[in-house]
PDB file of N, CA and C in Angstrom:
ATOM      1  N   UNK A   1      35.120 161.212  38.695  1.00 52.00           N
ATOM      2  CA  UNK A   1      35.156 159.798  38.953  1.00 52.00           C
ATOM      3  C   UNK A   1      33.988 159.402  39.847  1.00 52.00           C
ATOM      4  N   UNK A   2      33.222 158.449  39.405  1.00 59.00           N
ATOM      5  CA  UNK A   2      32.147 157.899  40.222  1.00 59.00           C
ATOM      6  C   UNK A   2      32.712 156.727  41.009  1.00 59.00           C
ATOM      7  N   UNK A   3      32.316 156.597  42.253  1.00 62.00           N
ATOM      8  CA  UNK A   3      32.855 155.554  43.115  1.00 62.00           C
ATOM      9  C   UNK A   3      31.941 154.335  43.104  1.00 62.00           C
ATOM     10  N   UNK A   4      32.537 153.170  42.985  1.00 65.00           N
ATOM     11  CA  UNK A   4      31.839 151.903  43.142  1.00 65.00           C
ATOM     12  C   UNK A   4      32.345 151.290  44.436  1.00 65.00           C
ATOM     13  N   UNK A   5      31.460 150.685  45.185  1.00 62.00           N
ATOM     14  CA  UNK A   5      31.892 150.114  46.441  1.00 62.00           C
ATOM     15  C   UNK A   5      30.965 148.969  46.832  1.00 62.00           C
ATOM     16  N   UNK A   6      31.479 148.072  47.650  1.00 64.00           N
ATOM     17  CA  UNK A   6      30.668 147.011  48.217  1.00 64.00           C
ATOM     18  C   UNK A   6      29.976 147.579  49.437  1.00 64.00           C
ATOM     19  N   UNK A   7      28.702 147.297  49.534  1.00 64.00           N
ATOM     20  CA  UNK A   7      27.917 147.830  50.641  1.00 64.00           C
ATOM     21  C   UNK A   7      27.643 146.718  51.642  1.00 64.00           C
ATOM     22  N   UNK A   8      27.722 147.032  52.900  1.00 70.00           N
ATOM     23  CA  UNK A   8      27.362 146.095  53.959  1.00 70.00           C
ATOM     24  C   UNK A   8      25.890 145.751  53.792  1.00 70.00           C
ATOM     25  N   UNK A   9      25.592 144.489  53.577  1.00 70.00           N
ATOM     26  CA  UNK A   9      24.213 144.067  53.304  1.00 70.00           C
ATOM     27  C   UNK A   9      23.292 144.286  54.497  1.00 70.00           C
ATOM     28  N   UNK A  10      23.845 144.501  55.677  1.00 76.00           N
ATOM     29  CA  UNK A  10      23.029 144.778  56.860  1.00 76.00           C
ATOM     30  C   UNK A  10      22.825 146.276  57.071  1.00 76.00           C
ATOM     31  N   UNK A  11      23.539 147.069  56.307  1.00 82.00           N
ATOM     32  CA  UNK A  11      23.427 148.521  56.450  1.00 82.00           C
ATOM     33  C   UNK A  11      22.126 149.000  55.810  1.00 82.00           C
ATOM     34  N   UNK A  12      21.653 150.111  56.288  1.00 86.00           N
ATOM     35  CA  UNK A  12      20.439 150.720  55.735  1.00 86.00           C
ATOM     36  C   UNK A  12      20.737 151.171  54.310  1.00 86.00           C
ATOM     37  N   UNK A  13      19.874 150.823  53.346  1.00 89.00           N
ATOM     38  CA  UNK A  13      20.123 151.266  51.967  1.00 89.00           C
ATOM     39  C   UNK A  13      20.021 152.786  51.866  1.00 89.00           C
ATOM     40  N   UNK A  14      20.704 153.363  50.902  1.00 92.00           N
ATOM     41  CA  UNK A  14      20.633 154.824  50.755  1.00 92.00           C
ATOM     42  C   UNK A  14      19.216 155.251  50.379  1.00 92.00           C
ATOM     43  N   UNK A  15      18.864 156.455  50.782  1.00 96.00           N
ATOM     44  CA  UNK A  15      17.578 157.040  50.404  1.00 96.00           C
ATOM     45  C   UNK A  15      17.735 157.591  48.987  1.00 96.00           C
ATOM     46  N   UNK A  16      16.966 157.050  48.046  1.00 97.00           N
ATOM     47  CA  UNK A  16      17.034 157.473  46.646  1.00 97.00           C
ATOM     48  C   UNK A  16      15.712 158.113  46.272  1.00 97.00           C
ATOM     49  N   UNK A  17      15.768 159.273  45.636  1.00 98.00           N
ATOM     50  CA  UNK A  17      14.547 159.909  45.136  1.00 98.00           C
ATOM     51  C   UNK A  17      14.851 160.687  43.867  1.00 98.00           C
ATOM     52  N   UNK A  18      13.812 160.863  43.051  1.00 98.00           N
ATOM     53  CA  UNK A  18      13.913 161.664  41.838  1.00 98.00           C
ATOM     54  C   UNK A  18      13.124 162.941  42.079  1.00 98.00           C
ATOM     55  N   UNK A  19      13.762 164.074  41.819  1.00 98.00           N
ATOM     56  CA  UNK A  19      13.136 165.379  42.021  1.00 98.00           C
ATOM     57  C   UNK A  19      13.314 166.216  40.758  1.00 98.00           C
ATOM     58  N   UNK A  20      12.526 167.270  40.653  1.00 98.00           N
ATOM     59  CA  UNK A  20      12.668 168.193  39.527  1.00 98.00           C
ATOM     60  C   UNK A  20      13.591 169.341  39.927  1.00 98.00           C
ATOM     61  N   UNK A  21      13.996 170.107  38.939  1.00 97.00           N
ATOM     62  CA  UNK A  21      14.961 171.188  39.111  1.00 97.00           C
ATOM     63  C   UNK A  21      14.521 172.185  40.180  1.00 97.00           C
ATOM     64  N   UNK A  22      15.479 172.566  40.978  1.00 97.00           N
ATOM     65  CA  UNK A  22      15.373 173.694  41.898  1.00 97.00           C
ATOM     66  C   UNK A  22      16.715 174.421  41.813  1.00 97.00           C
ATOM     67  N   UNK A  23      16.702 175.693  42.051  1.00 96.00           N
ATOM     68  CA  UNK A  23      17.908 176.528  41.916  1.00 96.00           C
ATOM     69  C   UNK A  23      19.084 175.956  42.719  1.00 96.00           C
ATOM     70  N   UNK A  24      18.807 175.306  43.832  1.00 97.00           N
ATOM     71  CA  UNK A  24      19.887 174.750  44.660  1.00 97.00           C
ATOM     72  C   UNK A  24      20.671 173.650  43.938  1.00 97.00           C
ATOM     73  N   UNK A  25      20.088 173.067  42.879  1.00 97.00           N
ATOM     74  CA  UNK A  25      20.759 171.998  42.142  1.00 97.00           C
ATOM     75  C   UNK A  25      21.543 172.506  40.930  1.00 97.00           C
ATOM     76  N   UNK A  26      21.562 173.821  40.704  1.00 97.00           N
ATOM     77  CA  UNK A  26      22.269 174.377  39.551  1.00 97.00           C
ATOM     78  C   UNK A  26      23.749 173.965  39.520  1.00 97.00           C
ATOM     79  N   UNK A  27      24.496 174.043  40.621  1.00 97.00           N
ATOM     80  CA  UNK A  27      25.912 173.628  40.547  1.00 97.00           C
ATOM     81  C   UNK A  27      26.076 172.179  40.101  1.00 97.00           C
ATOM     82  N   UNK A  28      25.228 171.284  40.582  1.00 97.00           N
ATOM     83  CA  UNK A  28      25.309 169.878  40.175  1.00 97.00           C
ATOM     84  C   UNK A  28      24.937 169.727  38.711  1.00 97.00           C
ATOM     85  N   UNK A  29      23.932 170.466  38.256  1.00 97.00           N
ATOM     86  CA  UNK A  29      23.521 170.420  36.855  1.00 97.00           C
ATOM     87  C   UNK A  29      24.684 170.805  35.951  1.00 97.00           C
ATOM     88  N   UNK A  30      25.355 171.886  36.294  1.00 96.00           N
ATOM     89  CA  UNK A  30      26.499 172.356  35.505  1.00 96.00           C
ATOM     90  C   UNK A  30      27.642 171.335  35.559  1.00 96.00           C
ATOM     91  N   UNK A  31      27.989 170.887  36.752  1.00 97.00           N
ATOM     92  CA  UNK A  31      29.108 169.955  36.919  1.00 97.00           C
ATOM     93  C   UNK A  31      28.871 168.652  36.159  1.00 97.00           C
ATOM     94  N   UNK A  32      27.717 168.018  36.345  1.00 97.00           N
ATOM     95  CA  UNK A  32      27.445 166.728  35.717  1.00 97.00           C
ATOM     96  C   UNK A  32      27.419 166.854  34.194  1.00 97.00           C
ATOM     97  N   UNK A  33      26.800 167.911  33.685  1.00 95.00           N
ATOM     98  CA  UNK A  33      26.699 168.063  32.237  1.00 95.00           C
ATOM     99  C   UNK A  33      28.018 168.431  31.594  1.00 95.00           C
ATOM    100  N   UNK A  34      28.772 169.312  32.223  1.00 96.00           N
ATOM    101  CA  UNK A  34      30.094 169.652  31.674  1.00 96.00           C
ATOM    102  C   UNK A  34      30.972 168.411  31.599  1.00 96.00           C
ATOM    103  N   UNK A  35      30.952 167.617  32.651  1.00 96.00           N
ATOM    104  CA  UNK A  35      31.771 166.399  32.694  1.00 96.00           C
ATOM    105  C   UNK A  35      31.394 165.467  31.540  1.00 96.00           C
ATOM    106  N   UNK A  36      30.111 165.257  31.345  1.00 93.00           N
ATOM    107  CA  UNK A  36      29.632 164.346  30.302  1.00 93.00           C
ATOM    108  C   UNK A  36      29.937 164.890  28.906  1.00 93.00           C
ATOM    109  N   UNK A  37      29.629 166.163  28.692  1.00 96.00           N
ATOM    110  CA  UNK A  37      29.843 166.766  27.372  1.00 96.00           C
ATOM    111  C   UNK A  37      31.337 166.762  27.028  1.00 96.00           C
ATOM    112  N   UNK A  38      32.169 167.182  27.957  1.00 96.00           N
ATOM    113  CA  UNK A  38      33.605 167.263  27.677  1.00 96.00           C
ATOM    114  C   UNK A  38      34.239 165.879  27.492  1.00 96.00           C
ATOM    115  N   UNK A  39      33.652 164.855  28.078  1.00 96.00           N
ATOM    116  CA  UNK A  39      34.164 163.504  27.902  1.00 96.00           C
ATOM    117  C   UNK A  39      33.854 162.963  26.510  1.00 96.00           C
ATOM    118  N   UNK A  40      32.665 163.267  25.996  1.00 96.00           N
ATOM    119  CA  UNK A  40      32.214 162.676  24.735  1.00 96.00           C
ATOM    120  C   UNK A  40      32.208 163.629  23.542  1.00 96.00           C
ATOM    121  N   UNK A  41      32.176 164.911  23.791  1.00 95.00           N
ATOM    122  CA  UNK A  41      32.045 165.909  22.719  1.00 95.00           C
ATOM    123  C   UNK A  41      32.930 167.103  23.038  1.00 95.00           C
ATOM    124  N   UNK A  42      32.633 168.205  22.407  1.00 95.00           N
ATOM    125  CA  UNK A  42      33.272 169.477  22.737  1.00 95.00           C
ATOM    126  C   UNK A  42      32.177 170.404  23.263  1.00 95.00           C
ATOM    127  N   UNK A  43      32.481 171.154  24.281  1.00 94.00           N
ATOM    128  CA  UNK A  43      31.540 172.104  24.859  1.00 94.00           C
ATOM    129  C   UNK A  43      31.320 173.236  23.870  1.00 94.00           C
ATOM    130  N   UNK A  44      30.076 173.443  23.461  1.00 95.00           N
ATOM    131  CA  UNK A  44      29.744 174.460  22.454  1.00 95.00           C
ATOM    132  C   UNK A  44      28.949 175.595  23.086  1.00 95.00           C
ATOM    133  N   UNK A  45      28.785 176.679  22.325  1.00 93.00           N
ATOM    134  CA  UNK A  45      28.072 177.865  22.813  1.00 93.00           C
ATOM    135  C   UNK A  45      26.658 177.519  23.270  1.00 93.00           C
ATOM    136  N   UNK A  46      25.953 176.661  22.535  1.00 89.00           N
ATOM    137  CA  UNK A  46      24.596 176.279  22.912  1.00 89.00           C
ATOM    138  C   UNK A  46      24.599 175.539  24.258  1.00 89.00           C
ATOM    139  N   UNK A  47      25.597 174.686  24.462  1.00 92.00           N
ATOM    140  CA  UNK A  47      25.713 173.966  25.733  1.00 92.00           C
ATOM    141  C   UNK A  47      25.899 174.949  26.886  1.00 92.00           C
ATOM    142  N   UNK A  48      26.795 175.899  26.701  1.00 92.00           N
ATOM    143  CA  UNK A  48      27.050 176.890  27.744  1.00 92.00           C
ATOM    144  C   UNK A  48      25.808 177.704  28.064  1.00 92.00           C
ATOM    145  N   UNK A  49      25.044 178.083  27.036  1.00 88.00           N
ATOM    146  CA  UNK A  49      23.811 178.851  27.246  1.00 88.00           C
ATOM    147  C   UNK A  49      22.818 178.052  28.084  1.00 88.00           C
ATOM    148  N   UNK A  50      22.674 176.768  27.782  1.00 88.00           N
ATOM    149  CA  UNK A  50      21.750 175.933  28.547  1.00 88.00           C
ATOM    150  C   UNK A  50      22.240 175.736  29.981  1.00 88.00           C
ATOM    151  N   UNK A  51      23.534 175.548  30.146  1.00 93.00           N
ATOM    152  CA  UNK A  51      24.069 175.333  31.486  1.00 93.00           C
ATOM    153  C   UNK A  51      23.978 176.590  32.345  1.00 93.00           C
ATOM    154  N   UNK A  52      24.184 177.751  31.747  1.00 92.00           N
ATOM    155  CA  UNK A  52      24.182 178.991  32.507  1.00 92.00           C
ATOM    156  C   UNK A  52      22.776 179.488  32.818  1.00 92.00           C
ATOM    157  N   UNK A  53      21.802 179.104  32.008  1.00 96.00           N
ATOM    158  CA  UNK A  53      20.433 179.596  32.210  1.00 96.00           C
ATOM    159  C   UNK A  53      19.412 178.496  31.914  1.00 96.00           C
ATOM    160  N   UNK A  54      19.392 177.421  32.718  1.00 96.00           N
ATOM    161  CA  UNK A  54      18.464 176.326  32.436  1.00 96.00           C
ATOM    162  C   UNK A  54      16.996 176.728  32.551  1.00 96.00           C
ATOM    163  N   UNK A  55      16.697 177.682  33.403  1.00 96.00           N
ATOM    164  CA  UNK A  55      15.301 178.135  33.513  1.00 96.00           C
ATOM    165  C   UNK A  55      14.832 178.694  32.171  1.00 96.00           C
ATOM    166  N   UNK A  56      15.639 179.572  31.593  1.00 95.00           N
ATOM    167  CA  UNK A  56      15.280 180.224  30.331  1.00 95.00           C
ATOM    168  C   UNK A  56      15.374 179.274  29.141  1.00 95.00           C
ATOM    169  N   UNK A  57      16.421 178.457  29.101  1.00 93.00           N
ATOM    170  CA  UNK A  57      16.668 177.655  27.902  1.00 93.00           C
ATOM    171  C   UNK A  57      15.985 176.292  27.900  1.00 93.00           C
ATOM    172  N   UNK A  58      15.627 175.760  29.065  1.00 94.00           N
ATOM    173  CA  UNK A  58      15.026 174.428  29.117  1.00 94.00           C
ATOM    174  C   UNK A  58      13.623 174.462  29.727  1.00 94.00           C
ATOM    175  N   UNK A  59      13.497 175.057  30.907  1.00 96.00           N
ATOM    176  CA  UNK A  59      12.230 174.998  31.632  1.00 96.00           C
ATOM    177  C   UNK A  59      11.151 175.902  31.051  1.00 96.00           C
ATOM    178  N   UNK A  60      11.475 177.168  30.797  1.00 96.00           N
ATOM    179  CA  UNK A  60      10.467 178.103  30.278  1.00 96.00           C
ATOM    180  C   UNK A  60       9.857 177.653  28.949  1.00 96.00           C
ATOM    181  N   UNK A  61      10.627 177.056  28.029  1.00 94.00           N
ATOM    182  CA  UNK A  61      10.037 176.583  26.768  1.00 94.00           C
ATOM    183  C   UNK A  61       9.232 175.281  26.909  1.00 94.00           C
ATOM    184  N   UNK A  62       9.141 174.738  28.144  1.00 94.00           N
ATOM    185  CA  UNK A  62       8.327 173.547  28.342  1.00 94.00           C
ATOM    186  C   UNK A  62       9.088 172.280  28.644  1.00 94.00           C
ATOM    187  N   UNK A  63      10.378 172.383  28.894  1.00 95.00           N
ATOM    188  CA  UNK A  63      11.181 171.210  29.227  1.00 95.00           C
ATOM    189  C   UNK A  63      11.159 170.921  30.717  1.00 95.00           C
ATOM    190  N   UNK A  64      11.947 169.950  31.110  1.00 97.00           N
ATOM    191  CA  UNK A  64      12.049 169.598  32.526  1.00 97.00           C
ATOM    192  C   UNK A  64      13.448 169.071  32.796  1.00 97.00           C
ATOM    193  N   UNK A  65      13.901 169.264  34.012  1.00 98.00           N
ATOM    194  CA  UNK A  65      15.195 168.755  34.461  1.00 98.00           C
ATOM    195  C   UNK A  65      14.936 167.916  35.700  1.00 98.00           C
ATOM    196  N   UNK A  66      15.444 166.694  35.671  1.00 98.00           N
ATOM    197  CA  UNK A  66      15.281 165.776  36.789  1.00 98.00           C
ATOM    198  C   UNK A  66      16.630 165.523  37.445  1.00 98.00           C
ATOM    199  N   UNK A  67      16.588 165.250  38.743  1.00 98.00           N
ATOM    200  CA  UNK A  67      17.784 164.885  39.495  1.00 98.00           C
ATOM    201  C   UNK A  67      17.507 163.626  40.282  1.00 98.00           C
ATOM    202  N   UNK A  68      18.504 162.772  40.367  1.00 98.00           N
ATOM    203  CA  UNK A  68      18.470 161.640  41.284  1.00 98.00           C
ATOM    204  C   UNK A  68      19.256 162.084  42.506  1.00 98.00           C
ATOM    205  N   UNK A  69      18.605 162.003  43.655  1.00 98.00           N
ATOM    206  CA  UNK A  69      19.260 162.335  44.915  1.00 98.00           C
ATOM    207  C   UNK A  69      19.534 161.045  45.679  1.00 98.00           C
ATOM    208  N   UNK A  70      20.732 160.942  46.206  1.00 97.00           N
ATOM    209  CA  UNK A  70      21.073 159.848  47.109  1.00 97.00           C
ATOM    210  C   UNK A  70      21.387 160.471  48.451  1.00 97.00           C
ATOM    211  N   UNK A  71      20.563 160.128  49.441  1.00 96.00           N
ATOM    212  CA  UNK A  71      20.695 160.743  50.770  1.00 96.00           C
ATOM    213  C   UNK A  71      20.724 162.268  50.657  1.00 96.00           C
ATOM    214  N   UNK A  72      19.802 162.790  49.860  1.00 97.00           N
ATOM    215  CA  UNK A  72      19.584 164.232  49.665  1.00 97.00           C
ATOM    216  C   UNK A  72      20.685 164.945  48.890  1.00 97.00           C
ATOM    217  N   UNK A  73      21.612 164.209  48.299  1.00 97.00           N
ATOM    218  CA  UNK A  73      22.691 164.802  47.498  1.00 97.00           C
ATOM    219  C   UNK A  73      22.504 164.424  46.031  1.00 97.00           C
ATOM    220  N   UNK A  74      22.585 165.393  45.096  1.00 98.00           N
ATOM    221  CA  UNK A  74      22.445 165.057  43.680  1.00 98.00           C
ATOM    222  C   UNK A  74      23.571 164.146  43.208  1.00 98.00           C
ATOM    223  N   UNK A  75      23.202 163.076  42.508  1.00 97.00           N
ATOM    224  CA  UNK A  75      24.196 162.147  41.968  1.00 97.00           C
ATOM    225  C   UNK A  75      24.032 161.961  40.459  1.00 97.00           C
ATOM    226  N   UNK A  76      22.914 162.433  39.899  1.00 97.00           N
ATOM    227  CA  UNK A  76      22.681 162.307  38.458  1.00 97.00           C
ATOM    228  C   UNK A  76      21.629 163.315  38.040  1.00 97.00           C
ATOM    229  N   UNK A  77      21.647 163.656  36.752  1.00 97.00           N
ATOM    230  CA  UNK A  77      20.656 164.582  36.225  1.00 97.00           C
ATOM    231  C   UNK A  77      20.309 164.202  34.794  1.00 97.00           C
ATOM    232  N   UNK A  78      19.131 164.612  34.370  1.00 95.00           N
ATOM    233  CA  UNK A  78      18.659 164.377  33.010  1.00 95.00           C
ATOM    234  C   UNK A  78      17.737 165.525  32.632  1.00 95.00           C
ATOM    235  N   UNK A  79      17.914 166.073  31.442  1.00 94.00           N
ATOM    236  CA  UNK A  79      17.052 167.156  30.979  1.00 94.00           C
ATOM    237  C   UNK A  79      16.250 166.700  29.776  1.00 94.00           C
ATOM    238  N   UNK A  80      14.984 167.081  29.782  1.00 95.00           N
ATOM    239  CA  UNK A  80      14.122 166.876  28.610  1.00 95.00           C
ATOM    240  C   UNK A  80      13.976 168.249  27.955  1.00 95.00           C
ATOM    241  N   UNK A  81      14.596 168.413  26.809  1.00 91.00           N
ATOM    242  CA  UNK A  81      14.594 169.688  26.098  1.00 91.00           C
ATOM    243  C   UNK A  81      13.581 169.591  24.964  1.00 91.00           C
ATOM    244  N   UNK A  82      12.611 170.496  24.907  1.00 89.00           N
ATOM    245  CA  UNK A  82      11.613 170.413  23.846  1.00 89.00           C
ATOM    246  C   UNK A  82      12.214 170.704  22.461  1.00 89.00           C
ATOM    247  N   UNK A  83      11.811 169.875  21.507  1.00 91.00           N
ATOM    248  CA  UNK A  83      12.240 170.040  20.123  1.00 91.00           C
ATOM    249  C   UNK A  83      11.009 169.909  19.217  1.00 91.00           C
ATOM    250  N   UNK A  84      10.026 170.751  19.447  1.00 88.00           N
ATOM    251  CA  UNK A  84       8.785 170.685  18.678  1.00 88.00           C
ATOM    252  C   UNK A  84       7.669 170.100  19.529  1.00 88.00           C
ATOM    253  N   UNK A  85       6.488 170.029  18.944  1.00 86.00           N
ATOM    254  CA  UNK A  85       5.315 169.556  19.670  1.00 86.00           C
ATOM    255  C   UNK A  85       5.456 168.069  20.016  1.00 86.00           C
ATOM    256  N   UNK A  86       5.350 167.775  21.313  1.00 87.00           N
ATOM    257  CA  UNK A  86       5.405 166.414  21.832  1.00 87.00           C
ATOM    258  C   UNK A  86       6.693 165.684  21.474  1.00 87.00           C
ATOM    259  N   UNK A  87       7.768 166.420  21.296  1.00 93.00           N
ATOM    260  CA  UNK A  87       9.068 165.834  20.964  1.00 93.00           C
ATOM    261  C   UNK A  87      10.122 166.422  21.890  1.00 93.00           C
ATOM    262  N   UNK A  88      10.873 165.554  22.577  1.00 92.00           N
ATOM    263  CA  UNK A  88      11.911 165.993  23.516  1.00 92.00           C
ATOM    264  C   UNK A  88      13.213 165.343  23.190  1.00 92.00           C
TER     265      UNK A  88
END
């Protein structure tokens, strides 16, 4: 469950940044993707392989994984998986 809330307009806005994959974000990568896949589809062997070894299955072949951090905590992720030359 993602939380929606009213923010005090005088409060300091959250620090938001986009970063690329680092091993420390692996738990968030797995959690966010499992949640999304299981909500809309069925978790398949290919999904599990990518989640368990993103370096080998996504990054090494030329892909990239991005994270949105809010106050240094991952809140979202997106992977660009290569599917041929100049196609993700």
